[in-house]
Coordinates of C-alpha atoms in Angstrom, one line a residue:
M1 CA 0.0 0.0 0.0
D2 CA 1.2 3.5 -0.8
G3 CA 0.7 6.4 1.7
G4 CA -2.5 7.5 0.0
Q5 CA -4.0 4.1 0.4
I6 CA -2.9 3.9 4.0
V7 CA -4.6 7.2 4.7
A8 CA -7.8 6.0 3.1
A9 CA -7.7 2.7 5.0
A10 CA -7.2 4.4 8.3
L11 CA -10.2 6.8 7.6
K12 CA -12.4 3.8 6.7
A13 CA -11.5 2.0 9.9
Q14 CA -12.4 5.1 11.9
G15 CA -15.9 5.1 10.4
V16 CA -15.4 8.1 8.1
T17 CA -18.1 8.2 5.4
F18 CA -17.4 11.6 3.9
L19 CA -14.1 13.3 3.0
Y20 CA -14.5 17.0 2.3
T21 CA -11.9 18.6 0.1
L22 CA -10.8 21.0 -2.5
V23 CA -8.5 19.1 -4.9
G24 CA -4.8 19.8 -5.2
G25 CA -1.8 17.9 -6.5
H26 CA -0.3 17.4 -3.0
I27 CA -3.3 15.3 -1.9
S28 CA -4.6 13.6 -5.1
P29 CA -3.5 10.0 -4.0
I30 CA -5.6 10.4 -0.8
L31 CA -8.7 11.4 -2.7
V32 CA -8.4 8.6 -5.2
A33 CA -7.7 6.0 -2.6
A34 CA -10.6 7.2 -0.4
Q35 CA -13.0 6.9 -3.3
Q36 CA -11.8 3.3 -3.9
Q37 CA -12.4 2.6 -0.2
G38 CA -16.1 3.6 -0.6
I39 CA -15.6 7.0 1.2
R40 CA -17.7 9.7 -0.5
V41 CA -15.3 12.4 -1.6
V42 CA -17.2 15.8 -1.6
D43 CA -15.2 18.5 -3.3
V44 CA -16.2 22.1 -2.5
R45 CA -15.2 25.6 -3.9
H46 CA -13.3 26.9 -0.8
E47 CA -11.2 25.0 1.7
A48 CA -13.0 26.7 4.6
T49 CA -16.2 25.1 3.5
A50 CA -14.5 21.7 3.6
V51 CA -13.6 22.3 7.3
F52 CA -17.0 23.7 8.1
A53 CA -18.6 20.6 6.6
A54 CA -16.3 18.4 8.6
D55 CA -17.2 20.3 11.8
A56 CA -20.9 19.9 11.2
T57 CA -20.4 16.2 10.4
A58 CA -18.7 15.7 13.8
R59 CA -21.5 17.5 15.7
L60 CA -24.2 15.5 14.0
T61 CA -22.6 12.0 14.1
G62 CA -20.2 12.0 17.0
I63 CA -17.4 10.8 14.6
P64 CA -14.7 13.3 13.9
G65 CA -15.2 15.1 10.5
V66 CA -12.4 15.0 8.1
A67 CA -11.2 17.5 5.5
A68 CA -8.2 17.1 3.2
V69 CA -6.6 20.2 1.6
T70 CA -3.6 20.9 -0.5
A71 CA -0.4 22.5 0.7
G72 CA 0.3 26.2 1.3
P73 CA -2.8 28.3 0.4
G74 CA -5.0 25.3 0.6
V75 CA -4.0 24.9 4.3
T76 CA -4.0 28.6 5.2
N77 CA -7.5 29.0 3.7
T78 CA -8.8 26.7 6.5
L79 CA -7.5 28.7 9.4
T80 CA -10.7 30.5 10.4
A81 CA -12.8 27.4 10.1
V82 CA -10.3 25.4 12.2
K83 CA -10.4 28.1 14.9
N84 CA -14.2 28.0 14.8
A85 CA -14.1 24.3 15.4
Q86 CA -11.6 24.7 18.3
M87 CA -13.9 27.2 20.0
A88 CA -16.9 25.1 19.4
Q89 CA -15.0 22.1 20.8
S90 CA -15.7 20.1 17.7
P91 CA -13.5 17.1 16.8
V92 CA -12.2 17.7 13.3
V93 CA -9.2 16.0 11.6
L94 CA -7.6 18.3 9.0
I95 CA -5.2 16.6 6.6
G96 CA -2.8 18.9 4.8
G97 CA -0.6 18.1 1.9
A98 CA 3.0 19.4 1.9
A99 CA 6.0 19.7 -0.3
P100 CA 8.3 16.7 -0.9
T101 CA 10.4 15.8 2.2
A102 CA 13.7 16.3 0.4
L103 CA 12.7 19.8 -0.7
K104 CA 11.5 21.2 2.6
G105 CA 12.9 24.7 3.1
R106 CA 14.4 24.8 -0.4
G107 CA 11.8 27.0 -2.1
A108 CA 9.5 24.3 -3.3
L109 CA 6.0 25.1 -4.5
Q110 CA 3.7 26.1 -1.6
D111 CA 6.2 25.1 1.0
I112 CA 5.6 26.9 4.3
D113 CA 5.8 25.9 8.0
Q114 CA 2.3 24.7 8.3
V115 CA 2.6 23.0 11.7
S116 CA 3.8 26.1 13.4
L117 CA 1.0 28.1 11.8
F118 CA -1.6 25.8 13.3
R119 CA -0.1 25.2 16.7
T120 CA -2.3 27.7 18.5
V121 CA -5.6 26.6 16.9
V122 CA -5.5 22.8 17.2
K123 CA -5.2 20.4 20.1
W124 CA -2.5 18.4 18.4
S125 CA -0.5 18.4 15.2
A126 CA 2.1 16.2 13.4
A127 CA 4.3 16.4 10.4
V128 CA 4.7 12.8 9.1
R129 CA 8.1 12.0 7.5
R130 CA 8.0 8.3 6.8
V131 CA 5.5 6.1 5.1
R132 CA 5.4 3.6 8.0
D133 CA 4.2 6.5 10.3
V134 CA 1.2 7.5 8.2
G135 CA -1.3 5.1 9.7
P136 CA -0.2 5.5 13.3
A137 CA -0.3 9.3 13.0
L138 CA -3.9 9.3 11.8
N139 CA -4.9 6.9 14.5
E140 CA -3.4 9.3 17.1
A141 CA -5.1 12.2 15.4
F142 CA -8.5 10.6 15.9
R143 CA -7.7 9.8 19.5
Q144 CA -6.5 13.3 20.3
A145 CA -9.5 14.9 18.6
Q146 CA -11.9 13.0 20.9
S147 CA -10.1 13.0 24.2
G148 CA -10.6 15.4 27.0
V149 CA -12.1 18.6 25.5
P150 CA -12.7 17.6 21.8
G151 CA -11.3 19.8 19.1
P152 CA -9.5 20.0 15.8
V153 CA -6.2 18.4 15.0
F154 CA -3.8 18.8 12.0
V155 CA -1.7 16.1 10.2
E156 CA 0.7 17.0 7.4
F157 CA 1.6 14.5 4.8
P158 CA 4.3 15.4 2.3
V159 CA 3.4 14.4 -1.3
D160 CA 6.3 11.9 -1.7
L161 CA 4.8 9.8 1.2
L162 CA 1.5 9.4 -0.7
Y163 CA 2.6 7.9 -4.1
A164 CA 3.8 4.4 -4.8
E165 CA 7.4 3.6 -4.0
P166 CA 8.5 2.9 -7.6
M167 CA 7.2 6.2 -8.8
V168 CA 8.9 8.1 -6.0
R169 CA 12.2 6.3 -6.6
Q170 CA 12.0 7.2 -10.3
L171 CA 11.4 10.8 -9.5
Y172 CA 14.2 11.1 -7.0
G173 CA 16.5 9.1 -9.3
A174 CA 16.4 11.4 -12.3
Q175 CA 19.8 12.6 -13.6
R176 CA 20.7 15.9 -12.0
G177 CA 23.6 17.8 -13.4
G178 CA 25.7 15.0 -15.1
R179 CA 28.3 12.6 -13.6
S180 CA 30.4 15.0 -11.6
L181 CA 31.4 14.2 -8.0
G182 CA 28.8 16.7 -6.7
A183 CA 26.0 15.2 -8.9
R184 CA 26.9 11.7 -7.7
A185 CA 26.9 12.8 -4.1
V186 CA 23.4 14.3 -4.5
Q187 CA 22.1 11.2 -6.1
A188 CA 23.6 9.1 -3.3
Y189 CA 21.9 11.3 -0.8
L190 CA 18.6 11.0 -2.5
R191 CA 18.8 7.2 -2.7
W192 CA 19.5 7.2 1.1
H193 CA 16.7 9.6 1.6
V194 CA 14.2 7.4 -0.3
N195 CA 15.4 4.3 1.5
R196 CA 14.7 6.1 4.8
L197 CA 11.3 7.3 3.5
F198 CA 10.0 3.8 2.8
A199 CA 11.9 1.8 5.4
G200 CA 9.6 -0.5 7.2
S201 CA 6.7 0.3 4.9
Q202 CA 6.7 -3.1 3.2
R203 CA 4.7 -4.7 6.1
P204 CA 0.9 -4.7 5.4
Y205 CA -0.9 -2.0 7.2
E206 CA -3.6 -3.2 9.6
A207 CA -5.9 -0.4 10.8
P208 CA -6.8 -0.6 14.5
P209 CA -10.4 -0.4 15.7
A210 CA -12.2 3.0 15.5
Q211 CA -11.6 5.4 18.3
S212 CA -14.6 6.7 20.3
L213 CA -15.3 9.6 22.5
V214 CA -13.8 9.0 26.0
L215 CA -16.3 10.0 28.7
D216 CA -15.0 11.9 31.7
L217 CA -17.4 10.5 34.3
P218 CA -18.2 12.5 37.4
A219 CA -17.5 11.1 40.9
P220 CA -20.6 9.8 42.7
A221 CA -19.9 12.1 45.6
Q222 CA -20.0 15.2 43.3
V223 CA -23.3 14.1 41.8
A224 CA -24.7 13.6 45.3
A225 CA -23.5 17.0 46.4
V226 CA -25.2 18.8 43.5
A227 CA -28.4 16.8 44.1
A228 CA -28.4 17.9 47.7
R229 CA -28.0 21.6 46.7
L230 CA -30.7 21.2 44.0
A231 CA -33.1 19.8 46.5
Q232 CA -32.7 22.8 48.7
A233 CA -33.3 25.3 45.9
Q234 CA -36.5 27.3 45.5
R235 CA -35.7 28.9 42.1
P236 CA -33.3 26.7 40.1
V237 CA -32.2 27.2 36.5
I238 CA -30.3 24.7 34.4
L239 CA -28.5 26.0 31.3
V240 CA -27.4 23.3 28.8
G241 CA -24.9 23.9 26.1
S242 CA -23.3 22.2 23.1
Q243 CA -20.8 20.2 25.1
A244 CA -23.7 18.1 26.6
L245 CA -24.4 16.8 23.1
L246 CA -21.0 15.3 22.2
Q247 CA -22.7 11.9 22.1
P248 CA -25.5 12.4 19.6
D249 CA -26.9 8.9 20.3
Q250 CA -27.4 9.8 23.9
A251 CA -29.6 12.9 23.1
P252 CA -32.9 11.0 23.9
A253 CA -31.5 9.8 27.2
L254 CA -30.4 13.3 28.1
A255 CA -33.8 14.8 27.3
Q256 CA -35.4 12.2 29.6
A257 CA -32.9 13.0 32.3
L258 CA -33.8 16.7 32.1
T259 CA -37.5 15.9 32.2
A260 CA -37.0 13.8 35.3
L261 CA -35.1 16.6 37.1
G262 CA -38.1 18.9 36.7
A263 CA -36.2 22.2 36.9
P264 CA -36.6 25.1 34.3
I265 CA -34.2 24.7 31.4
Y266 CA -32.6 27.0 29.0
L267 CA -30.9 25.5 25.9
S268 CA -28.0 27.0 23.9
G269 CA -25.9 26.1 20.9
M270 CA -26.2 22.5 19.7
A271 CA -28.5 21.8 22.7
R272 CA -31.3 23.9 21.1
G273 CA -34.2 21.6 20.2
L274 CA -33.1 19.0 22.7
L275 CA -36.5 18.9 24.3
G276 CA -38.6 19.5 21.2
R277 CA -40.8 22.4 20.6
N278 CA -43.4 22.5 23.4
H279 CA -41.7 20.9 26.4
P280 CA -43.1 22.4 29.6
L281 CA -39.7 22.8 31.3
H282 CA -38.1 24.6 28.3
V283 CA -38.0 28.3 28.8
R284 CA -36.9 30.4 25.8
H285 CA -37.1 34.1 26.7
Q286 CA -35.9 36.5 29.4
R287 CA -32.9 34.3 30.3
R288 CA -31.0 37.2 31.9
A289 CA -33.8 38.0 34.3
A290 CA -34.2 34.4 35.2
L291 CA -30.5 34.0 36.0
K292 CA -30.6 37.1 38.2
E293 CA -33.6 35.8 40.2
A294 CA -32.5 32.2 40.5
D295 CA -31.1 30.9 43.8
L296 CA -29.3 28.1 42.0
V297 CA -27.8 28.1 38.5
L298 CA -26.4 24.9 36.9
L299 CA -24.3 25.5 33.8
A300 CA -23.9 22.2 31.9
G301 CA -21.2 22.6 29.2
V302 CA -21.5 26.4 29.1
P303 CA -18.7 28.8 30.2
C304 CA -19.2 32.2 31.7
D305 CA -18.1 34.1 28.6
F306 CA -19.6 37.1 26.8
R307 CA -22.9 35.2 26.3
L308 CA -23.4 35.3 30.1
D309 CA -21.8 38.8 30.5
Y310 CA -18.7 37.0 31.9
G311 CA -20.7 35.5 34.8
N312 CA -22.4 38.8 35.8
Q313 CA -25.8 37.6 34.7
I314 CA -25.8 35.1 37.6
S315 CA -26.8 36.6 40.9
R316 CA -24.0 36.7 43.5
R317 CA -26.5 35.4 46.0
A318 CA -27.2 32.3 43.9
R319 CA -25.4 29.0 44.4
Y320 CA -23.5 28.5 41.2
I321 CA -22.7 25.0 39.9
A322 CA -20.6 24.3 36.8
V323 CA -20.0 21.1 34.9
N324 CA -17.6 21.1 32.0
R325 CA -15.0 18.9 30.4
S326 CA -12.6 21.9 30.3
R327 CA -10.9 22.9 33.5
E328 CA -10.3 26.4 32.0
D329 CA -13.9 26.9 31.1
L330 CA -15.0 25.5 34.5
T331 CA -13.6 28.6 36.3
K332 CA -13.6 31.1 33.4
N333 CA -14.4 34.6 34.8
R334 CA -16.2 33.2 37.9
R335 CA -15.3 30.4 40.2
P336 CA -18.3 28.0 40.9
D337 CA -19.4 27.0 44.4
I338 CA -19.3 23.4 43.0
G339 CA -17.2 22.7 39.9
V340 CA -17.3 19.3 38.3
Q341 CA -14.8 18.5 35.6
A342 CA -16.7 15.8 33.7
D343 CA -18.9 15.2 30.6
P344 CA -22.0 17.4 31.1
G345 CA -24.3 14.9 29.4
A346 CA -23.2 12.0 31.5
F347 CA -23.4 14.2 34.6
L348 CA -27.0 15.2 33.9
R349 CA -28.0 11.6 33.2
Q350 CA -26.5 10.5 36.6
L351 CA -28.0 13.5 38.4
S352 CA -31.5 12.6 37.2
A353 CA -31.2 9.2 39.0
Q354 CA -31.1 11.1 42.4
Q355 CA -34.3 11.7 44.2
V356 CA -35.2 15.3 43.5
D357 CA -38.7 16.6 43.9
G358 CA -39.4 18.9 41.0
E359 CA -43.0 19.6 42.0
R360 CA -41.9 22.2 44.5
W361 CA -40.7 24.4 41.7
A362 CA -44.1 24.6 40.0
P363 CA -44.7 28.3 41.0
W364 CA -41.2 29.3 39.8
L365 CA -41.7 27.5 36.5
A366 CA -45.1 29.0 36.0
Q367 CA -43.6 32.5 36.5
L368 CA -41.0 31.9 33.8
Q369 CA -43.6 30.3 31.5
A370 CA -45.8 33.4 31.9
R371 CA -42.9 35.6 30.8
D372 CA -42.4 33.4 27.7
R373 CA -46.1 33.8 26.7
E374 CA -45.9 37.5 27.3
R375 CA -42.8 37.8 25.1
N376 CA -44.2 35.6 22.4
A377 CA -47.3 37.9 22.3
E378 CA -45.1 41.0 22.0
I379 CA -43.2 39.4 19.1
A380 CA -46.5 38.5 17.4
V381 CA -47.6 42.2 17.6
Q382 CA -44.2 43.4 16.4
A383 CA -44.4 41.0 13.5
Q384 CA -47.5 42.8 12.2
S385 CA -45.8 46.3 12.2
P386 CA -45.7 47.8 8.7
S387 CA -42.3 47.9 7.1
A388 CA -40.8 49.2 3.8
G389 CA -40.0 45.6 3.0
I390 CA -41.0 42.3 4.6
N391 CA -40.9 42.5 8.4
P392 CA -38.2 40.0 9.4
L393 CA -40.3 38.9 12.4
H394 CA -43.2 38.0 10.1
L395 CA -40.9 36.1 7.8
C396 CA -39.3 34.1 10.8
R397 CA -42.8 33.2 12.1
E398 CA -43.7 31.9 8.6
I399 CA -40.5 29.9 8.5
N400 CA -41.2 28.5 11.9
A401 CA -44.7 27.4 10.8
A402 CA -43.2 25.8 7.7
L403 CA -40.7 23.5 9.5
G404 CA -41.5 19.8 9.7
A405 CA -40.6 17.3 12.4
D406 CA -37.5 16.3 10.4
S407 CA -36.2 19.8 9.7
I408 CA -32.6 20.9 10.5
I409 CA -31.9 24.7 10.8
V410 CA -28.5 26.1 9.9
A411 CA -27.9 29.6 11.1
D412 CA -25.3 31.8 9.3
G413 CA -25.7 35.5 9.7
G414 CA -26.0 38.5 12.1
D415 CA -29.2 40.5 12.6
F416 CA -31.6 38.3 10.6
V417 CA -30.3 35.1 12.1
A418 CA -30.3 36.5 15.6
T419 CA -33.9 37.5 15.1
A420 CA -34.7 34.0 13.9
S421 CA -33.2 32.6 17.1
Y422 CA -36.1 34.2 19.1
I423 CA -38.8 32.8 16.8
V424 CA -37.7 29.7 14.9
Q425 CA -37.9 26.6 17.1
P426 CA -35.8 23.6 16.3
P427 CA -38.1 20.6 16.2
G428 CA -35.9 18.1 18.0
P429 CA -32.4 17.2 19.2
L430 CA -29.5 18.1 17.0
T431 CA -31.6 20.2 14.6
W432 CA -29.9 23.5 15.1
L433 CA -26.4 24.3 13.8
D434 CA -24.8 27.6 14.4
P435 CA -21.1 28.6 14.4
G436 CA -20.7 28.7 18.2
P437 CA -18.8 31.2 20.4
F438 CA -16.4 32.4 17.6
G439 CA -19.4 34.0 15.8
T440 CA -17.9 33.1 12.4
L441 CA -19.8 34.1 9.3
G442 CA -19.5 31.8 6.3
V443 CA -20.4 28.5 8.0
G444 CA -23.7 28.2 6.2
A445 CA -23.1 26.2 3.0
G446 CA -20.6 23.8 4.6
F447 CA -22.9 23.1 7.6
A448 CA -26.0 22.7 5.3
L449 CA -24.0 20.4 3.0
A450 CA -23.0 18.1 5.8
A451 CA -26.4 18.2 7.5
K452 CA -28.1 16.9 4.3
L453 CA -25.4 14.3 3.7
C454 CA -25.5 13.0 7.3
R455 CA -29.3 13.0 7.4
P456 CA -30.7 12.6 3.9
A457 CA -34.3 12.3 5.1
A458 CA -34.2 15.7 6.8
D459 CA -35.3 19.0 5.4
V460 CA -32.3 21.3 5.7
W461 CA -33.1 25.0 6.1
L462 CA -30.2 27.4 5.7
L463 CA -31.0 30.8 7.2
Y464 CA -28.6 33.4 5.7
G465 CA -28.0 37.0 6.4
D466 CA -27.3 38.8 3.1
G467 CA -23.8 39.7 4.4
A468 CA -23.1 36.1 5.4
A469 CA -24.4 34.8 2.1
G470 CA -21.5 36.4 0.3
F471 CA -19.1 34.1 2.0
S472 CA -20.4 30.8 0.6
L473 CA -23.0 31.5 -2.1
M474 CA -20.7 29.9 -4.7
E475 CA -21.1 26.6 -2.9
F476 CA -24.5 26.3 -4.5
D477 CA -22.4 24.9 -7.3
T478 CA -21.2 22.2 -4.9
L479 CA -24.8 21.5 -3.8
V480 CA -25.9 21.1 -7.4
R481 CA -23.0 19.0 -8.5
H482 CA -23.3 16.6 -5.6
H483 CA -27.1 16.5 -5.8
V484 CA -27.6 17.9 -2.2
P485 CA -31.0 19.6 -2.0
V486 CA -31.2 22.2 0.8
L487 CA -33.5 25.3 1.2
A488 CA -31.8 28.6 1.9
V489 CA -33.6 31.8 2.9
V490 CA -31.6 35.0 2.6
G491 CA -32.8 37.8 4.8
N492 CA -31.9 40.5 2.4
D493 CA -32.0 44.0 4.0
G494 CA -29.1 45.4 2.0
G495 CA -26.6 45.9 4.8
W496 CA -24.5 44.6 7.7
T497 CA -27.4 45.5 9.9
Q498 CA -26.2 44.2 13.2
I499 CA -23.2 46.5 13.0
A500 CA -25.1 49.4 11.5
R501 CA -27.5 49.5 14.4
E502 CA -24.7 50.6 16.8
Q503 CA -22.4 52.3 14.4
V504 CA -24.9 54.7 13.0
E505 CA -26.2 55.7 16.4
M506 CA -22.9 56.0 18.2
L507 CA -20.6 57.2 15.4
H508 CA -23.2 58.8 13.1
S509 CA -21.9 57.1 10.0
D510 CA -23.0 54.1 7.9
V511 CA -19.6 53.7 6.3
A512 CA -19.0 50.1 5.1
T513 CA -22.3 48.8 6.4
V514 CA -24.4 49.3 3.3
L515 CA -24.9 46.5 0.7
A516 CA -27.0 46.3 -2.4
Q517 CA -30.2 44.2 -2.2
T518 CA -28.7 41.9 -4.8
D519 CA -30.7 39.3 -6.8
Y520 CA -29.2 36.3 -5.0
H521 CA -31.9 34.1 -6.4
R522 CA -30.6 34.8 -9.9
V523 CA -27.0 34.0 -8.8
V524 CA -28.0 30.5 -7.7
E525 CA -30.0 30.0 -10.8
G526 CA -26.8 30.6 -12.8
L527 CA -25.2 27.8 -10.7
G528 CA -28.0 25.4 -11.5
A529 CA -30.2 25.8 -8.4
V530 CA -33.8 27.1 -8.1
G531 CA -34.3 30.7 -7.1
F532 CA -37.4 32.6 -5.7
K533 CA -37.7 36.3 -5.0
L534 CA -40.0 37.2 -2.1
D535 CA -41.0 40.8 -1.8
D536 CA -44.6 40.6 -0.7
P537 CA -45.3 39.6 2.9
E538 CA -48.7 38.2 2.1
L539 CA -47.0 35.7 -0.2
A540 CA -44.4 34.5 2.3
A541 CA -46.2 31.3 3.3
E542 CA -47.0 30.4 -0.3
T543 CA -43.5 31.1 -1.5
L544 CA -41.9 29.0 1.3
A545 CA -44.2 26.1 0.4
Q546 CA -43.2 26.3 -3.2
A547 CA -39.5 26.5 -2.3
A548 CA -39.9 23.5 0.1
A549 CA -41.5 21.5 -2.7
A550 CA -38.7 22.3 -5.1
A551 CA -36.1 21.5 -2.5
V552 CA -37.1 17.8 -2.5
T553 CA -34.8 17.3 -5.5
R554 CA -32.7 20.5 -6.1
P555 CA -31.0 23.2 -4.0
V556 CA -33.3 26.2 -3.6
L557 CA -32.8 29.8 -2.4
V558 CA -35.5 32.3 -1.4
N559 CA -34.3 35.9 -1.7
A560 CA -36.5 37.7 0.9
M561 CA -36.4 41.5 0.6
L562 CA -36.6 42.7 4.2
G563 CA -37.4 46.0 5.7
K564 CA -35.8 47.5 8.8
T565 CA -37.0 47.1 12.4
D566 CA -35.9 48.1 15.8
F567 CA -36.4 44.6 17.2
R568 CA -32.7 44.0 18.1
K569 CA -31.7 47.6 18.8
G570 CA -28.9 47.7 21.4
S571 CA -28.0 44.0 21.0
I572 CA -24.3 44.2 20.0
S573 CA -22.0 41.8 21.9
M574 CA -18.4 42.5 23.0

């Protein structure tokens, strides 16, 4: 087996079904061998999209997503997407091509120090220099990606490790400068180098069993201590984050555990939709007020970062309990009264086995539910307000009504997507995909691509801001070529509205925040997809229904011409 075949065999053994890539000469043997192994090779139009797709694959399946990109610019183009995966704690394996081993540092095409470049954004990295190390390096990459706090890893494979040995020997053995003493010395060195390159690689490669997520289980005494505090609480709040969903197959058991606990629950990140749409314990609005009034707050897989005002949203009088795989996140900005370094999902499942009487919290839960109803009523009234274009609240309500039980929502944008987060309700576990705490724009097409590939029966709705759409709209070519039907809705208000809200008011200038209300529906039509223009609010439900029908077989984009509202005034995050 050559190096490319070993890479493919190792990926197959790890349960990888999709390899996301943008083709390049440094990685061609990997792509060909992966296809021969039955791994579906999905080629995209930008390397960042490949990593975004790998990220979403990991979140939805629990198996690390894999992207392979060519050397130099191919690798550097992934940097933002890799950092996004790191901050989202998503296990991603990035394979990078590299210049031939004998030409490192000699000015070879696209030869840069890739490992150093990625050192601060990955958990682990390796530059492989012998064929016999190809398989072990990949196995270690999968182990590292899933251990402790999951995250991205990077493995570099020089191109001369990936081709068959006879071809590499032929290339290195070419005559270089005649028969002079210097030329003979160079050829002797190259023969030695190739011998070293392939030494020990003649033994058949046997891929080990697939790695799996290692659970950090809590100590029984810690679970009992938290149960005792919970039993004493009068106004508890549980906030569940993405880290609790690292085992997708355990989502139903986690939902049952939260139901058994009986405390009011807020969901964030990948945990959105965990309890379905109308669960009585799930509270959606006025989270800041609830945290201030609570006498016990349990953060399960959520750090005290900017999303919780660095811990200031939690009352200083409340008992604060944190459960997190990361020791750093466990104490970020605020030290908990009880800190448990463990898997949050496993912790909650064990906590639910304790005897806790949730009936005593009924008045507190009723108070929070009343606030939810009041806020929903306010949004309904605001959705009817006249606007120069379509009211975004009205459009989001229509999207929410159009979602089916098998829908997955991908969120990629600023103002429009943040508005949707108040209104659009994911129908079930693992049906909401957003970038995570890095707030990266451009995840949309990659996330939607992976969501439809991983769950072919699902209806994938991609909610785009018009600014965010510019990052990945070209990937509709990818969706068309690979026959991946998704339904995108662009909230087109002609601007970077989330920024403009604060900039115009504070600095009295709209510089760099204005966009054209472009015909994005015509753009995707040029790429082979189906486009709809929506500029009449009364036709919103009908247009979405037509788009959903078309999206059964082809990618679709609805270009919704929005008006401006004050719904999210003053909402900028720092």
